[in-house]
Amino acid sequence: LLHHLLHFPWVEPSSSEHTSDGGIIMQKHGDARWHMFKPADGEHQIMRTPHDDEQATDRLRRWRRETLDPVVDEVGERREAFRTDIGGFDVRSLYTAEDRPGDNGSSLPGEPPFTRGIYPTMYRSRLWTMRQYAGLGTATETNDRFRYLIDSGSTGLSLAFDLPTQRGYDSDAALAAGEVGRSGVAIDTIDDMARVFEDIDLGSVSTSMTINAPAAILLAMYIAIGDQQGVDRGALRGTIQNDILKEYIARNLYIYPPADSLRLITDTIEFCAAELPRFNPISISGYHIREAGSTAVQEVGFTLANAIAYLDAAVAAGLDVARFAPRVSFFFSAHSNLLEEVAKFRAARRLWASLIEDRYGVTDDAARRLRFHTQTAGSTLTAQQVDNNIVRVAYQALAAVLGGTQSLHTNGKDEALALPTEEAVHTALRTQQILAEETGVADTVDPLGGSYYIEHLTDQISEAVRELLEEIDTRGGMLSAIESGWVHRQLQDVAFERQAAVDAGERTIVGVNAYTDDGSQHVEIASADPAMEAAQVRRLGEVRSTRDTEAVEEALDAVAATASTDANLMPPIITAVKAHATVGEISDVLRSAFGEYRVGG
């Protein structure tokens, strides 16, 4: 008994009795009772008795009747109804232990279903990776930004590509005119990739690449640069987004039909499992789904449904889920409704752990841990009063960290207007560093765990996502739901409702429809050098004129031949990029083999 009292000094028993399970019923002054027991693992737990629950319910009813209702009747509340967000959940004035049926929040960090975190120590052992998205004009400019970020304390690199590269076009293609280097870096050949990572040791950095339709080609270039640097492939660390289904849903930067795109993805997964064990071959992205207008529930639900489609395709190709699932990663958005976002991340971990075991029969903890990168929400940034965006980003970053993210990108304040300036990137990185070093939120694991509201909201989101996944299954799976247009309609409905609420003043956006300022503001924004596009095209021409044309043709023929078989495409693509074949040339070979996807046929 003394041992129990030392662990629970607030218990002052007036009597006790032993129970059949070896525990002790301890009675404090009055009627409150605790059932204390010491299970086999030695951890003490406390279970409330039914008598406690009845008392709590009566006390809550009395509080509502005698304390809450009279105040509401007299002074009212700010709104008639409170909700987490558009399409979200009703928020009550108070949450209690009654809102935690089954006590789903009692799991511990590092143990399934990982609601409270995928590692037992989380940030107490190592802080999250601090990434800043960069990709500016030419490869040389991007290299300058990368080295600046590393010198400023960034622990991970995140590479943005321009639109021609994302669509598999070279900088001299007719469709590329006016877009070269505008929204990211232009990459045509392995020479460009080499300039991006000049004087940067690929064995010592983790690199994330936001590329999808031509992901296999850009991954091949990264591997080839690592080979040039003499870095063992097993030491390469990073993530390639490679999530084509969300392109059909949200961004439209696809090239090939879905089935052929899935083949490319399974090839990269298989190759990485064999040769790049520390590299994530796919980052399944809810971020862009949220940017397209989804709710928090839809963000998690559609993302997990996409994950199911990828895993099913990999299983059909003969891959072992238990082997590659530990390297499957996720990418979520952090929006401004802080507590809903925290609960969303916790629910996503719980759901993934259950999905991997229940659907695929995999019980390995490494496969069931949902690892995710987070980016603060670009769609919440405003062109008006841009300094307000620094505050928005800080709160969103806080939500990501309280939710247990593994890496984080914080947006620049000016990204509603253009690519961020160096000053904006610097402030965004410092936002993460202040969060990590000065706030104390990284000092304990899952600091909001046990909050009645957080646990209840985590349960609500989990259940709503399960219902959404069941709905998608009834529609034949995510691929069918996308092709039928059903997913698009869900997003459009929410986006319309959100904008209508802003327009009607029912949803406040500070500086936009409330607390506005008179007059204009001057904001310095980054802009691309008009001469940059011509210089990039010129460099591409020089590569074409000096490379071994015969070797390029042989390599491209090998890619074409492999595309018509079930063999893995990664080895011939790596050979092609090493021969200085371009992104556009390799993409064109695959266009000839697979065709191009057009909505509606």
PDB file of N, CA and C in Angstrom, residues 78-79 86 497-510 512-515:
ATOM      1  N   ARG A  78     -20.747  34.038 -28.215  1.00  0.00           N
ATOM      2  CA  ARG A  78     -20.311  34.813 -29.382  1.00  0.00           C
ATOM      3  C   ARG A  78     -20.999  34.366 -30.670  1.00  0.00           C
ATOM      4  N   ARG A  79     -21.298  33.082 -30.755  1.00  0.00           N
ATOM      5  CA  ARG A  79     -21.954  32.556 -31.956  1.00  0.00           C
ATOM      6  C   ARG A  79     -23.086  31.626 -31.545  1.00  0.00           C
ATOM      7  N   ILE A  86     -15.166  24.509 -41.578  1.00  0.00           N
ATOM      8  CA  ILE A  86     -16.181  24.169 -42.563  1.00  0.00           C
ATOM      9  C   ILE A  86     -16.189  22.651 -42.749  1.00  0.00           C
ATOM     10  N   GLU A 497     -18.659  25.954 -50.093  1.00  0.00           N
ATOM     11  CA  GLU A 497     -19.238  26.311 -48.799  1.00  0.00           C
ATOM     12  C   GLU A 497     -18.294  27.231 -48.020  1.00  0.00           C
ATOM     13  N   ARG A 498     -16.997  26.928 -48.073  1.00  0.00           N
ATOM     14  CA  ARG A 498     -16.018  27.741 -47.339  1.00  0.00           C
ATOM     15  C   ARG A 498     -15.974  29.166 -47.890  1.00  0.00           C
ATOM     16  N   GLN A 499     -15.928  29.312 -49.215  1.00  0.00           N
ATOM     17  CA  GLN A 499     -15.867  30.640 -49.794  1.00  0.00           C
ATOM     18  C   GLN A 499     -17.162  31.416 -49.559  1.00  0.00           C
ATOM     19  N   ALA A 500     -18.291  30.715 -49.612  1.00  0.00           N
ATOM     20  CA  ALA A 500     -19.569  31.377 -49.353  1.00  0.00           C
ATOM     21  C   ALA A 500     -19.623  31.900 -47.921  1.00  0.00           C
ATOM     22  N   ALA A 501     -19.058  31.147 -46.987  1.00  0.00           N
ATOM     23  CA  ALA A 501     -19.046  31.583 -45.591  1.00  0.00           C
ATOM     24  C   ALA A 501     -18.163  32.815 -45.411  1.00  0.00           C
ATOM     25  N   VAL A 502     -17.055  32.874 -46.140  1.00  0.00           N
ATOM     26  CA  VAL A 502     -16.192  34.060 -46.088  1.00  0.00           C
ATOM     27  C   VAL A 502     -16.917  35.263 -46.672  1.00  0.00           C
ATOM     28  N   ASP A 503     -17.525  35.063 -47.831  1.00  0.00           N
ATOM     29  CA  ASP A 503     -18.225  36.155 -48.504  1.00  0.00           C
ATOM     30  C   ASP A 503     -19.366  36.704 -47.648  1.00  0.00           C
ATOM     31  N   ALA A 504     -20.032  35.822 -46.902  1.00  0.00           N
ATOM     32  CA  ALA A 504     -21.162  36.241 -46.074  1.00  0.00           C
ATOM     33  C   ALA A 504     -20.719  36.780 -44.717  1.00  0.00           C
ATOM     34  N   GLY A 505     -19.426  36.727 -44.448  1.00  0.00           N
ATOM     35  CA  GLY A 505     -18.923  37.197 -43.163  1.00  0.00           C
ATOM     36  C   GLY A 505     -19.144  36.223 -42.031  1.00  0.00           C
ATOM     37  N   GLU A 506     -19.574  34.990 -42.355  1.00  0.00           N
ATOM     38  CA  GLU A 506     -19.794  33.976 -41.326  1.00  0.00           C
ATOM     39  C   GLU A 506     -18.475  33.343 -40.880  1.00  0.00           C
ATOM     40  N   ARG A 507     -17.460  33.492 -41.698  1.00  0.00           N
ATOM     41  CA  ARG A 507     -16.133  32.963 -41.384  1.00  0.00           C
ATOM     42  C   ARG A 507     -15.154  34.121 -41.507  1.00  0.00           C
ATOM     43  N   THR A 508     -14.475  34.436 -40.441  1.00  0.00           N
ATOM     44  CA  THR A 508     -13.618  35.619 -40.405  1.00  0.00           C
ATOM     45  C   THR A 508     -12.212  35.289 -40.879  1.00  0.00           C
ATOM     46  N   ILE A 509     -11.724  36.070 -41.832  1.00  0.00           N
ATOM     47  CA  ILE A 509     -10.330  36.029 -42.262  1.00  0.00           C
ATOM     48  C   ILE A 509      -9.755  37.407 -41.954  1.00  0.00           C
ATOM     49  N   VAL A 510      -8.896  37.460 -40.944  1.00  0.00           N
ATOM     50  CA  VAL A 510      -8.366  38.744 -40.478  1.00  0.00           C
ATOM     51  C   VAL A 510      -7.603  39.433 -41.603  1.00  0.00           C
ATOM     52  N   VAL A 512      -8.939  40.407 -44.361  1.00  0.00           N
ATOM     53  CA  VAL A 512      -9.623  40.194 -45.645  1.00  0.00           C
ATOM     54  C   VAL A 512     -11.072  40.641 -45.560  1.00  0.00           C
ATOM     55  N   ASN A 513     -11.835  40.011 -44.647  1.00  0.00           N
ATOM     56  CA  ASN A 513     -13.230  40.434 -44.497  1.00  0.00           C
ATOM     57  C   ASN A 513     -13.520  40.994 -43.100  1.00  0.00           C
ATOM     58  N   ALA A 514     -12.475  41.224 -42.341  1.00  0.00           N
ATOM     59  CA  ALA A 514     -12.591  41.865 -41.019  1.00  0.00           C
ATOM     60  C   ALA A 514     -11.235  42.453 -40.639  1.00  0.00           C
ATOM     61  N   TYR A 515     -11.253  43.490 -39.833  1.00  0.00           N
ATOM     62  CA  TYR A 515     -10.026  44.139 -39.375  1.00  0.00           C
ATOM     63  C   TYR A 515      -9.143  44.562 -40.558  1.00  0.00           C
TER      64      TYR A 515
END
